[in-house]
PDB file of C-alpha atoms and ligand atoms in Angstrom:
ATOM      1  CA  UNK X   1     122.611 -24.494  13.946  1.00 45.00           C
ATOM      2  CA  UNK X   2     123.178 -20.844  14.703  1.00 53.00           C
ATOM      3  CA  UNK X   3     125.460 -19.572  17.412  1.00 70.00           C
ATOM      4  CA  UNK X   4     123.612 -18.361  20.561  1.00 83.00           C
ATOM      5  CA  UNK X   5     127.000 -18.068  22.710  1.00 91.00           C
ATOM      6  CA  UNK X   6     130.631 -19.200  22.166  1.00 90.00           C
ATOM      7  CA  UNK X   7     130.127 -22.470  24.670  1.00 96.00           C
ATOM      8  CA  UNK X   8     130.543 -25.942  22.629  1.00 95.00           C
ATOM      9  CA  UNK X   9     127.448 -27.202  21.254  1.00 96.00           C
ATOM     10  CA  UNK X  10     125.208 -29.382  23.604  1.00 96.00           C
ATOM     11  CA  UNK X  11     125.688 -32.784  22.683  1.00 96.00           C
ATOM     12  CA  UNK X  12     129.520 -32.383  22.975  1.00 96.00           C
ATOM     13  CA  UNK X  13     129.074 -30.983  26.538  1.00 96.00           C
ATOM     14  CA  UNK X  14     127.005 -34.362  26.900  1.00 95.00           C
ATOM     15  CA  UNK X  15     129.325 -36.463  25.750  1.00 95.00           C
ATOM     16  CA  UNK X  16     132.721 -34.556  27.391  1.00 95.00           C
ATOM     17  CA  UNK X  17     130.400 -34.850  31.007  1.00 94.00           C
ATOM     18  CA  UNK X  18     128.810 -37.929  30.359  1.00 94.00           C
ATOM     19  CA  UNK X  19     125.493 -36.827  31.296  1.00 95.00           C
ATOM     20  CA  UNK X  20     123.733 -39.937  30.370  1.00 95.00           C
ATOM     21  CA  UNK X  21     119.603 -39.240  30.828  1.00 95.00           C
ATOM     22  CA  UNK X  22     118.146 -40.085  33.674  1.00 95.00           C
ATOM     23  CA  UNK X  23     114.707 -41.102  33.683  1.00 93.00           C
ATOM     24  CA  UNK X  24     113.716 -41.394  37.383  1.00 93.00           C
ATOM     25  CA  UNK X  25     115.016 -37.260  37.015  1.00 95.00           C
ATOM     26  CA  UNK X  26     112.636 -36.751  34.511  1.00 93.00           C
ATOM     27  CA  UNK X  27     115.566 -36.123  31.809  1.00 96.00           C
ATOM     28  CA  UNK X  28     114.627 -35.159  28.253  1.00 97.00           C
ATOM     29  CA  UNK X  29     117.198 -32.781  27.412  1.00 97.00           C
ATOM     30  CA  UNK X  30     116.439 -30.203  24.894  1.00 98.00           C
ATOM     31  CA  UNK X  31     119.961 -29.912  23.078  1.00 97.00           C
ATOM     32  CA  UNK X  32     118.749 -27.630  19.840  1.00 97.00           C
ATOM     33  CA  UNK X  33     119.847 -24.015  20.618  1.00 96.00           C
ATOM     34  CA  UNK X  34     117.766 -22.450  18.231  1.00 96.00           C
ATOM     35  CA  UNK X  35     114.541 -24.299  19.891  1.00 97.00           C
ATOM     36  CA  UNK X  36     115.542 -23.313  23.885  1.00 97.00           C
ATOM     37  CA  UNK X  37     116.215 -19.673  22.536  1.00 97.00           C
ATOM     38  CA  UNK X  38     112.738 -19.914  20.792  1.00 98.00           C
ATOM     39  CA  UNK X  39     111.447 -21.168  23.904  1.00 98.00           C
ATOM     40  CA  UNK X  40     113.071 -18.397  26.047  1.00 98.00           C
ATOM     41  CA  UNK X  41     111.161 -15.725  23.646  1.00 98.00           C
ATOM     42  CA  UNK X  42     107.949 -16.643  24.142  1.00 98.00           C
ATOM     43  CA  UNK X  43     108.499 -15.397  27.988  1.00 98.00           C
ATOM     44  CA  UNK X  44     107.824 -12.178  26.592  1.00 97.00           C
ATOM     45  CA  UNK X  45     110.904  -9.553  27.455  1.00 97.00           C
ATOM     46  CA  UNK X  46     113.282 -10.851  29.514  1.00 98.00           C
ATOM     47  CA  UNK X  47     116.109  -7.920  29.730  1.00 96.00           C
ATOM     48  CA  UNK X  48     115.513  -6.426  33.435  1.00 95.00           C
ATOM     49  CA  UNK X  49     113.828  -9.743  35.036  1.00 98.00           C
ATOM     50  CA  UNK X  50     115.267 -12.049  37.379  1.00 98.00           C
ATOM     51  CA  UNK X  51     114.328 -16.029  35.801  1.00 98.00           C
ATOM     52  CA  UNK X  52     113.572 -18.683  38.079  1.00 98.00           C
ATOM     53  CA  UNK X  53     114.322 -22.020  35.996  1.00 98.00           C
ATOM     54  CA  UNK X  54     113.925 -25.445  37.438  1.00 98.00           C
ATOM     55  CA  UNK X  55     115.740 -28.222  36.050  1.00 97.00           C
ATOM     56  CA  UNK X  56     118.519 -26.255  33.768  1.00 98.00           C
ATOM     57  CA  UNK X  57     120.090 -29.979  33.356  1.00 98.00           C
ATOM     58  CA  UNK X  58     122.661 -29.696  30.756  1.00 98.00           C
ATOM     59  CA  UNK X  59     121.910 -25.817  30.357  1.00 98.00           C
ATOM     60  CA  UNK X  60     120.487 -25.515  27.061  1.00 98.00           C
ATOM     61  CA  UNK X  61     117.606 -23.413  28.375  1.00 98.00           C
ATOM     62  CA  UNK X  62     119.747 -21.303  30.582  1.00 98.00           C
ATOM     63  CA  UNK X  63     121.893 -20.095  27.699  1.00 98.00           C
ATOM     64  CA  UNK X  64     118.339 -19.754  26.183  1.00 98.00           C
ATOM     65  CA  UNK X  65     117.361 -17.251  28.355  1.00 98.00           C
ATOM     66  CA  UNK X  66     120.904 -15.687  29.016  1.00 98.00           C
ATOM     67  CA  UNK X  67     121.249 -14.748  25.341  1.00 97.00           C
ATOM     68  CA  UNK X  68     117.630 -13.361  25.392  1.00 96.00           C
ATOM     69  CA  UNK X  69     119.004 -11.010  28.065  1.00 97.00           C
ATOM     70  CA  UNK X  70     117.401 -11.956  31.658  1.00 98.00           C
ATOM     71  CA  UNK X  71     118.956  -9.801  33.619  1.00 98.00           C
ATOM     72  CA  UNK X  72     119.707 -13.016  35.795  1.00 98.00           C
ATOM     73  CA  UNK X  73     118.746 -16.459  36.258  1.00 98.00           C
ATOM     74  CA  UNK X  74     118.458 -18.364  38.925  1.00 98.00           C
ATOM     75  CA  UNK X  75     118.570 -22.243  38.217  1.00 98.00           C
ATOM     76  CA  UNK X  76     117.515 -25.215  40.777  1.00 98.00           C
ATOM     77  CA  UNK X  77     118.536 -28.756  39.625  1.00 98.00           C
ATOM     78  CA  UNK X  78     118.640 -31.692  41.590  1.00 97.00           C
ATOM     79  CA  UNK X  79     121.564 -33.937  39.710  1.00 97.00           C
ATOM     80  CA  UNK X  80     125.036 -32.786  41.246  1.00 97.00           C
ATOM     81  CA  UNK X  81     126.102 -34.282  37.862  1.00 97.00           C
ATOM     82  CA  UNK X  82     124.991 -31.206  36.058  1.00 98.00           C
ATOM     83  CA  UNK X  83     126.680 -28.783  38.109  1.00 98.00           C
ATOM     84  CA  UNK X  84     130.214 -28.679  36.380  1.00 97.00           C
ATOM     85  CA  UNK X  85     128.345 -27.796  32.797  1.00 98.00           C
ATOM     86  CA  UNK X  86     126.439 -24.921  34.877  1.00 98.00           C
ATOM     87  CA  UNK X  87     129.456 -23.673  36.324  1.00 98.00           C
ATOM     88  CA  UNK X  88     130.577 -23.879  32.562  1.00 97.00           C
ATOM     89  CA  UNK X  89     127.632 -21.256  31.688  1.00 98.00           C
ATOM     90  CA  UNK X  90     127.887 -19.385  34.740  1.00 98.00           C
ATOM     91  CA  UNK X  91     131.851 -18.268  34.069  1.00 97.00           C
ATOM     92  CA  UNK X  92     130.757 -17.172  30.291  1.00 97.00           C
ATOM     93  CA  UNK X  93     128.006 -14.730  31.648  1.00 97.00           C
ATOM     94  CA  UNK X  94     129.590 -13.532  34.232  1.00 96.00           C
ATOM     95  CA  UNK X  95     127.333 -12.614  37.497  1.00 97.00           C
ATOM     96  CA  UNK X  96     123.914 -13.464  35.941  1.00 98.00           C
ATOM     97  CA  UNK X  97     123.752 -17.746  36.936  1.00 98.00           C
ATOM     98  CA  UNK X  98     123.218 -18.671  40.180  1.00 98.00           C
ATOM     99  CA  UNK X  99     122.860 -22.578  40.677  1.00 98.00           C
ATOM    100  CA  UNK X 100     121.553 -24.168  43.395  1.00 98.00           C
ATOM    101  CA  UNK X 101     121.820 -28.008  43.836  1.00 98.00           C
ATOM    102  CA  UNK X 102     118.651 -29.300  45.172  1.00 96.00           C
ATOM    103  CA  UNK X 103     115.364 -30.519  45.397  1.00 96.00           C
ATOM    104  CA  UNK X 104     112.610 -27.778  43.746  1.00 96.00           C
ATOM    105  CA  UNK X 105     109.905 -29.174  46.022  1.00 96.00           C
ATOM    106  CA  UNK X 106     111.896 -28.611  48.924  1.00 96.00           C
ATOM    107  CA  UNK X 107     113.451 -25.107  48.326  1.00 94.00           C
ATOM    108  CA  UNK X 108     112.189 -21.751  48.851  1.00 92.00           C
ATOM    109  CA  UNK X 109     113.509 -20.003  45.555  1.00 91.00           C
ATOM    110  CA  UNK X 110     112.137 -16.654  46.910  1.00 91.00           C
ATOM    111  CA  UNK X 111     114.999 -14.961  49.039  1.00 91.00           C
ATOM    112  CA  UNK X 112     117.427 -15.449  45.997  1.00 95.00           C
ATOM    113  CA  UNK X 113     115.201 -13.061  43.529  1.00 97.00           C
ATOM    114  CA  UNK X 114     114.448  -9.652  42.722  1.00 97.00           C
ATOM    115  CA  UNK X 115     111.241  -8.746  41.360  1.00 97.00           C
ATOM    116  CA  UNK X 116     109.983  -8.210  38.575  1.00 98.00           C
ATOM    117  CA  UNK X 117     110.194 -12.456  38.019  1.00 98.00           C
ATOM    118  CA  UNK X 118     109.645 -15.142  35.298  1.00 98.00           C
ATOM    119  CA  UNK X 119     109.549 -18.531  35.594  1.00 98.00           C
ATOM    120  CA  UNK X 120     110.713 -20.053  32.832  1.00 98.00           C
ATOM    121  CA  UNK X 121     111.341 -24.380  32.743  1.00 98.00           C
ATOM    122  CA  UNK X 122     111.766 -27.243  30.641  1.00 97.00           C
ATOM    123  CA  UNK X 123     109.683 -29.592  33.891  1.00 92.00           C
ATOM    124  CA  UNK X 124     110.655 -32.362  35.103  1.00 85.00           C
ATOM    125  CA  UNK X 125     107.410 -34.223  34.048  1.00 80.00           C
ATOM    126  CA  UNK X 126     107.145 -35.716  38.113  1.00 81.00           C
ATOM    127  CA  UNK X 127     107.208 -32.670  39.790  1.00 94.00           C
ATOM    128  CA  UNK X 128     105.729 -30.515  37.146  1.00 95.00           C
ATOM    129  CA  UNK X 129     101.996 -30.062  38.099  1.00 96.00           C
ATOM    130  CA  UNK X 130     102.831 -30.059  41.645  1.00 96.00           C
ATOM    131  CA  UNK X 131     105.129 -27.218  40.970  1.00 97.00           C
ATOM    132  CA  UNK X 132     102.780 -25.420  39.166  1.00 98.00           C
ATOM    133  CA  UNK X 133      99.761 -25.769  41.608  1.00 96.00           C
ATOM    134  CA  UNK X 134     101.762 -23.934  44.468  1.00 96.00           C
ATOM    135  CA  UNK X 135     102.891 -21.719  42.017  1.00 97.00           C
ATOM    136  CA  UNK X 136      99.360 -20.339  41.008  1.00 97.00           C
ATOM    137  CA  UNK X 137      98.059 -21.113  44.931  1.00 95.00           C
ATOM    138  CA  UNK X 138     100.129 -18.645  46.703  1.00 95.00           C
ATOM    139  CA  UNK X 139      99.417 -17.193  50.202  1.00 92.00           C
ATOM    140  CA  UNK X 140      98.527 -13.846  48.597  1.00 94.00           C
ATOM    141  CA  UNK X 141      98.067 -12.749  45.166  1.00 97.00           C
ATOM    142  CA  UNK X 142      99.726 -11.002  42.988  1.00 97.00           C
ATOM    143  CA  UNK X 143     102.516 -13.845  43.530  1.00 97.00           C
ATOM    144  CA  UNK X 144     106.046 -13.731  42.890  1.00 97.00           C
ATOM    145  CA  UNK X 145     105.815 -14.297  39.517  1.00 98.00           C
ATOM    146  CA  UNK X 146     104.977 -12.367  36.522  1.00 98.00           C
ATOM    147  CA  UNK X 147     104.660 -15.104  33.952  1.00 98.00           C
ATOM    148  CA  UNK X 148     105.478 -18.845  33.896  1.00 98.00           C
ATOM    149  CA  UNK X 149     106.329 -20.551  30.719  1.00 98.00           C
ATOM    150  CA  UNK X 150     106.628 -24.057  31.306  1.00 98.00           C
ATOM    151  CA  UNK X 151     107.068 -27.419  29.221  1.00 98.00           C
ATOM    152  CA  UNK X 152     104.282 -29.874  29.988  1.00 97.00           C
ATOM    153  CA  UNK X 153     103.123 -32.963  28.263  1.00 97.00           C
ATOM    154  CA  UNK X 154     100.575 -32.542  25.757  1.00 97.00           C
ATOM    155  CA  UNK X 155      97.694 -33.688  27.713  1.00 97.00           C
ATOM    156  CA  UNK X 156      98.292 -31.428  31.217  1.00 97.00           C
ATOM    157  CA  UNK X 157      98.712 -28.432  28.789  1.00 98.00           C
ATOM    158  CA  UNK X 158      95.674 -29.228  27.133  1.00 98.00           C
ATOM    159  CA  UNK X 159      94.374 -29.504  31.394  1.00 98.00           C
ATOM    160  CA  UNK X 160      95.496 -26.118  31.903  1.00 98.00           C
ATOM    161  CA  UNK X 161      93.883 -24.407  29.244  1.00 98.00           C
ATOM    162  CA  UNK X 162      90.732 -26.160  29.328  1.00 98.00           C
ATOM    163  CA  UNK X 163      87.113 -24.874  28.304  1.00 98.00           C
ATOM    164  CA  UNK X 164      84.153 -26.345  29.979  1.00 98.00           C
ATOM    165  CA  UNK X 165      82.297 -29.028  28.189  1.00 97.00           C
ATOM    166  CA  UNK X 166      85.593 -30.608  27.226  1.00 96.00           C
ATOM    167  CA  UNK X 167      87.267 -33.779  28.928  1.00 96.00           C
ATOM    168  CA  UNK X 168      90.594 -32.018  30.015  1.00 98.00           C
ATOM    169  CA  UNK X 169      88.355 -29.224  31.992  1.00 98.00           C
ATOM    170  CA  UNK X 170      88.915 -29.903  35.701  1.00 98.00           C
ATOM    171  CA  UNK X 171      91.298 -28.087  38.729  1.00 97.00           C
ATOM    172  CA  UNK X 172      93.922 -27.535  36.803  1.00 97.00           C
ATOM    173  CA  UNK X 173      92.251 -24.987  33.966  1.00 98.00           C
ATOM    174  CA  UNK X 174      89.772 -23.683  37.190  1.00 98.00           C
ATOM    175  CA  UNK X 175      93.639 -22.446  38.853  1.00 97.00           C
ATOM    176  CA  UNK X 176      95.266 -21.449  35.952  1.00 98.00           C
ATOM    177  CA  UNK X 177      92.612 -19.681  34.548  1.00 98.00           C
ATOM    178  CA  UNK X 178      91.365 -17.736  37.669  1.00 98.00           C
ATOM    179  CA  UNK X 179      94.020 -15.817  38.367  1.00 98.00           C
ATOM    180  CA  UNK X 180      96.248 -16.167  35.193  1.00 98.00           C
ATOM    181  CA  UNK X 181      95.403 -15.893  31.076  1.00 98.00           C
ATOM    182  CA  UNK X 182      97.068 -19.151  30.433  1.00 98.00           C
ATOM    183  CA  UNK X 183      97.581 -20.641  26.374  1.00 98.00           C
ATOM    184  CA  UNK X 184      99.578 -23.203  24.756  1.00 98.00           C
ATOM    185  CA  UNK X 185     102.390 -21.121  23.105  1.00 98.00           C
ATOM    186  CA  UNK X 186     104.643 -24.391  21.137  1.00 98.00           C
ATOM    187  CA  UNK X 187     103.703 -27.322  20.587  1.00 98.00           C
ATOM    188  CA  UNK X 188     106.768 -30.169  20.400  1.00 98.00           C
ATOM    189  CA  UNK X 189     106.962 -33.546  19.247  1.00 98.00           C
ATOM    190  CA  UNK X 190     109.044 -36.523  21.412  1.00 98.00           C
ATOM    191  CA  UNK X 191     111.496 -36.205  18.692  1.00 98.00           C
ATOM    192  CA  UNK X 192     112.526 -32.705  19.765  1.00 98.00           C
ATOM    193  CA  UNK X 193     114.390 -34.129  23.156  1.00 98.00           C
ATOM    194  CA  UNK X 194     117.152 -36.795  23.907  1.00 97.00           C
ATOM    195  CA  UNK X 195     115.704 -39.388  24.360  1.00 96.00           C
ATOM    196  CA  UNK X 196     112.903 -38.601  22.899  1.00 97.00           C
ATOM    197  CA  UNK X 197     109.855 -39.088  25.513  1.00 95.00           C
ATOM    198  CA  UNK X 198     107.116 -41.185  24.915  1.00 94.00           C
ATOM    199  CA  UNK X 199     104.280 -38.484  24.418  1.00 96.00           C
ATOM    200  CA  UNK X 200     104.383 -35.059  22.563  1.00 97.00           C
ATOM    201  CA  UNK X 201     104.831 -31.720  24.555  1.00 98.00           C
ATOM    202  CA  UNK X 202     104.144 -28.518  24.708  1.00 98.00           C
ATOM    203  CA  UNK X 203     105.166 -25.227  26.356  1.00 98.00           C
ATOM    204  CA  UNK X 204     102.294 -23.432  28.173  1.00 98.00           C
ATOM    205  CA  UNK X 205     102.718 -19.511  28.947  1.00 98.00           C
ATOM    206  CA  UNK X 206     100.501 -17.575  32.134  1.00 98.00           C
ATOM    207  CA  UNK X 207     100.777 -14.226  32.550  1.00 98.00           C
ATOM    208  CA  UNK X 208      99.658 -13.385  36.529  1.00 98.00           C
ATOM    209  CA  UNK X 209      96.651 -11.074  36.448  1.00 98.00           C
ATOM    210  CA  UNK X 210      96.422  -8.301  38.899  1.00 97.00           C
ATOM    211  CA  UNK X 211      93.269  -9.494  40.079  1.00 97.00           C
ATOM    212  CA  UNK X 212      91.437 -12.598  40.257  1.00 97.00           C
ATOM    213  CA  UNK X 213      89.094 -12.756  36.954  1.00 98.00           C
ATOM    214  CA  UNK X 214      85.949 -12.877  39.041  1.00 98.00           C
ATOM    215  CA  UNK X 215      86.136 -12.591  42.999  1.00 98.00           C
ATOM    216  CA  UNK X 216      85.610 -15.470  45.609  1.00 98.00           C
ATOM    217  CA  UNK X 217      87.758 -16.758  48.436  1.00 97.00           C
ATOM    218  CA  UNK X 218      90.749 -18.548  47.711  1.00 96.00           C
ATOM    219  CA  UNK X 219      90.150 -21.507  49.883  1.00 95.00           C
ATOM    220  CA  UNK X 220      86.522 -22.088  49.418  1.00 97.00           C
ATOM    221  CA  UNK X 221      86.691 -21.934  45.698  1.00 98.00           C
ATOM    222  CA  UNK X 222      89.015 -24.648  45.855  1.00 96.00           C
ATOM    223  CA  UNK X 223      87.151 -26.695  48.134  1.00 97.00           C
ATOM    224  CA  UNK X 224      84.570 -26.621  45.784  1.00 98.00           C
ATOM    225  CA  UNK X 225      86.179 -27.231  42.779  1.00 98.00           C
ATOM    226  CA  UNK X 226      88.310 -30.343  43.986  1.00 97.00           C
ATOM    227  CA  UNK X 227      84.658 -31.540  45.330  1.00 97.00           C
ATOM    228  CA  UNK X 228      83.025 -31.495  42.203  1.00 98.00           C
ATOM    229  CA  UNK X 229      85.488 -32.769  40.271  1.00 98.00           C
ATOM    230  CA  UNK X 230      86.491 -35.502  42.515  1.00 97.00           C
ATOM    231  CA  UNK X 231      83.164 -36.824  41.438  1.00 95.00           C
ATOM    232  CA  UNK X 232      82.685 -35.360  38.302  1.00 93.00           C
ATOM    233  CA  UNK X 233      80.181 -37.768  36.633  1.00 94.00           C
ATOM    234  CA  UNK X 234      78.028 -37.033  39.625  1.00 97.00           C
ATOM    235  CA  UNK X 235      75.565 -34.494  39.558  1.00 98.00           C
ATOM    236  CA  UNK X 236      75.961 -31.345  41.783  1.00 98.00           C
ATOM    237  CA  UNK X 237      74.557 -31.809  44.529  1.00 97.00           C
ATOM    238  CA  UNK X 238      75.307 -35.178  45.325  1.00 97.00           C
ATOM    239  CA  UNK X 239      79.054 -34.192  44.935  1.00 97.00           C
ATOM    240  CA  UNK X 240      79.174 -31.085  46.863  1.00 98.00           C
ATOM    241  CA  UNK X 241      76.619 -32.437  49.435  1.00 96.00           C
ATOM    242  CA  UNK X 242      80.086 -32.305  52.013  1.00 96.00           C
ATOM    243  CA  UNK X 243      80.681 -28.801  51.201  1.00 96.00           C
ATOM    244  CA  UNK X 244      77.390 -27.728  52.674  1.00 96.00           C
ATOM    245  CA  UNK X 245      74.293 -28.963  54.345  1.00 94.00           C
ATOM    246  CA  UNK X 246      72.110 -26.182  51.556  1.00 96.00           C
ATOM    247  CA  UNK X 247      74.056 -26.526  49.278  1.00 97.00           C
ATOM    248  CA  UNK X 248      70.997 -27.057  46.449  1.00 98.00           C
ATOM    249  CA  UNK X 249      70.531 -23.331  47.765  1.00 98.00           C
ATOM    250  CA  UNK X 250      73.847 -22.131  46.755  1.00 98.00           C
ATOM    251  CA  UNK X 251      73.784 -23.878  43.147  1.00 98.00           C
ATOM    252  CA  UNK X 252      70.660 -22.320  42.758  1.00 98.00           C
ATOM    253  CA  UNK X 253      71.739 -18.600  44.231  1.00 98.00           C
ATOM    254  CA  UNK X 254      74.860 -18.931  42.008  1.00 98.00           C
ATOM    255  CA  UNK X 255      73.021 -19.759  38.096  1.00 98.00           C
ATOM    256  CA  UNK X 256      73.652 -23.434  38.479  1.00 98.00           C
ATOM    257  CA  UNK X 257      71.432 -26.021  37.957  1.00 98.00           C
ATOM    258  CA  UNK X 258      71.846 -28.678  40.892  1.00 98.00           C
ATOM    259  CA  UNK X 259      71.241 -31.358  38.799  1.00 98.00           C
ATOM    260  CA  UNK X 260      74.298 -29.926  36.489  1.00 97.00           C
ATOM    261  CA  UNK X 261      77.646 -31.821  36.404  1.00 97.00           C
ATOM    262  CA  UNK X 262      81.003 -30.311  37.433  1.00 98.00           C
ATOM    263  CA  UNK X 263      82.242 -30.281  33.483  1.00 97.00           C
ATOM    264  CA  UNK X 264      79.754 -27.677  32.253  1.00 97.00           C
ATOM    265  CA  UNK X 265      80.035 -25.310  34.601  1.00 98.00           C
ATOM    266  CA  UNK X 266      82.163 -21.916  33.966  1.00 98.00           C
ATOM    267  CA  UNK X 267      85.334 -20.544  35.683  1.00 98.00           C
ATOM    268  CA  UNK X 268      82.764 -17.604  36.644  1.00 98.00           C
ATOM    269  CA  UNK X 269      79.696 -19.716  38.114  1.00 98.00           C
ATOM    270  CA  UNK X 270      82.146 -21.550  40.179  1.00 98.00           C
ATOM    271  CA  UNK X 271      83.041 -18.360  41.973  1.00 98.00           C
ATOM    272  CA  UNK X 272      79.809 -17.181  42.243  1.00 98.00           C
ATOM    273  CA  UNK X 273      79.094 -20.485  44.201  1.00 98.00           C
ATOM    274  CA  UNK X 274      82.302 -19.486  46.166  1.00 98.00           C
ATOM    275  CA  UNK X 275      80.522 -16.521  47.247  1.00 98.00           C
ATOM    276  CA  UNK X 276      76.957 -17.677  47.529  1.00 98.00           C
ATOM    277  CA  UNK X 277      78.929 -20.186  50.258  1.00 98.00           C
ATOM    278  CA  UNK X 278      80.838 -17.599  51.725  1.00 96.00           C
ATOM    279  CA  UNK X 279      80.235 -13.874  50.950  1.00 94.00           C
ATOM    280  CA  UNK X 280      83.286 -11.334  50.328  1.00 93.00           C
ATOM    281  CA  UNK X 281      84.010  -9.086  53.720  1.00 81.00           C
TER     282      UNK X 281
HETATM  283  N1  SAM F   1     116.066 -27.805  31.260  1.00 61.48           N
HETATM  284  C1  SAM F   1     116.893 -29.152  30.241  1.00 61.48           C
HETATM  285  C2  SAM F   1     116.419 -29.272  29.016  1.00 61.48           C
HETATM  286  O1  SAM F   1     115.684 -28.545  28.479  1.00 61.48           O
HETATM  287  O2  SAM F   1     116.719 -29.798  28.484  1.00 61.48           O
HETATM  288  C3  SAM F   1     116.644 -30.213  31.091  1.00 61.48           C
HETATM  289  C4  SAM F   1     115.481 -30.558  31.072  1.00 61.48           C
HETATM  290  S1  SAM F   1     114.844 -32.440  32.280  1.00 61.48           S
HETATM  291  C5  SAM F   1     112.833 -32.414  31.083  1.00 61.48           C
HETATM  292  C6  SAM F   1     114.403 -31.894  33.834  1.00 61.48           C
HETATM  293  C7  SAM F   1     115.495 -31.455  34.648  1.00 61.48           C
HETATM  294  O3  SAM F   1     114.882 -31.258  36.011  1.00 61.48           O
HETATM  295  C8  SAM F   1     116.431 -32.674  34.525  1.00 61.48           C
HETATM  296  O4  SAM F   1     118.199 -31.955  34.914  1.00 61.48           O
HETATM  297  C9  SAM F   1     116.405 -32.887  36.119  1.00 61.48           C
HETATM  298  O5  SAM F   1     117.548 -33.565  37.018  1.00 61.48           O
HETATM  299  C10 SAM F   1     116.191 -32.363  37.021  1.00 61.48           C
HETATM  300  N2  SAM F   1     115.274 -32.303  37.882  1.00 61.48           N
HETATM  301  C11 SAM F   1     114.537 -33.532  38.293  1.00 61.48           C
HETATM  302  N3  SAM F   1     113.545 -33.272  39.484  1.00 61.48           N
HETATM  303  C12 SAM F   1     113.954 -32.028  40.128  1.00 61.48           C
HETATM  304  C13 SAM F   1     113.492 -31.525  41.023  1.00 61.48           C
HETATM  305  N4  SAM F   1     112.857 -32.078  42.285  1.00 61.48           N
HETATM  306  N5  SAM F   1     114.524 -30.230  41.489  1.00 61.48           N
HETATM  307  C14 SAM F   1     115.139 -29.945  40.574  1.00 61.48           C
HETATM  308  N6  SAM F   1     115.636 -30.282  39.518  1.00 61.48           N
HETATM  309  C15 SAM F   1     114.965 -31.669  39.249  1.00 61.48           C
END
């Protein structure tokens, strides 16, 4: 293994600090620094960027991000056992790593970040989807982040990049692809992690678009898509009945057959439906 910094190898760090992985915190660590540097590179050029990392754990990815030139890394970690290890990394990269001990679902990192911001994380699986949805649905667009480079269970990664007509296609695909370019950039087998999870993983990279791909009111699109995929086996005229009493007319106006099922409807057509329901001013 080539050395990316002067800090000890991660296996040694884990042993010294007795960092046994906790399932309740979704802890599956990446201990190969070549791999963490590779993940950091998928985020694009980090120089001149602040990086938000959720769940640094023993800091393998953190070290990759710093070695790849991130201007600053803000790392939010819930497990206080990791703090001494992260402090050693902070000492090796003066003024470039700030660690917040807390729950990423409760902390607002914005006050600590200076744009441009990239988010890079080997996310705890139990909170990954929720964080992604929050990052994709800010009050205003463009969001605080320029890109997201995130590890997910393979099945979740496939839902993010899914196209119409596939089983994986649903609310997550629409949310992600409406205002971002999303692609899977790396696949990892369970054995890449310590301890190995039960399933394979993949890294998804999302670049925020300056403008939505197709115009639509965010709240209306969100309501339509949630209702459509909540009852994905039903025809849209039935699953969307609660959205508007005239839903058949709106479906036709958007070029969607009322007998269609959600799975077949493109992002562009969902946006047309949202505009028919609430024309943009
Ligand atoms: N980034 C490290 C790596 O790649 O080896 C650890 C990844 S591990 C999959 C997920 C990390 O997220 C753990 O360190 C865990 O303690 C932390 N974590 C879990 N839930 C969290 C939360 N709600 N907020 C912040 N960190 C959390």
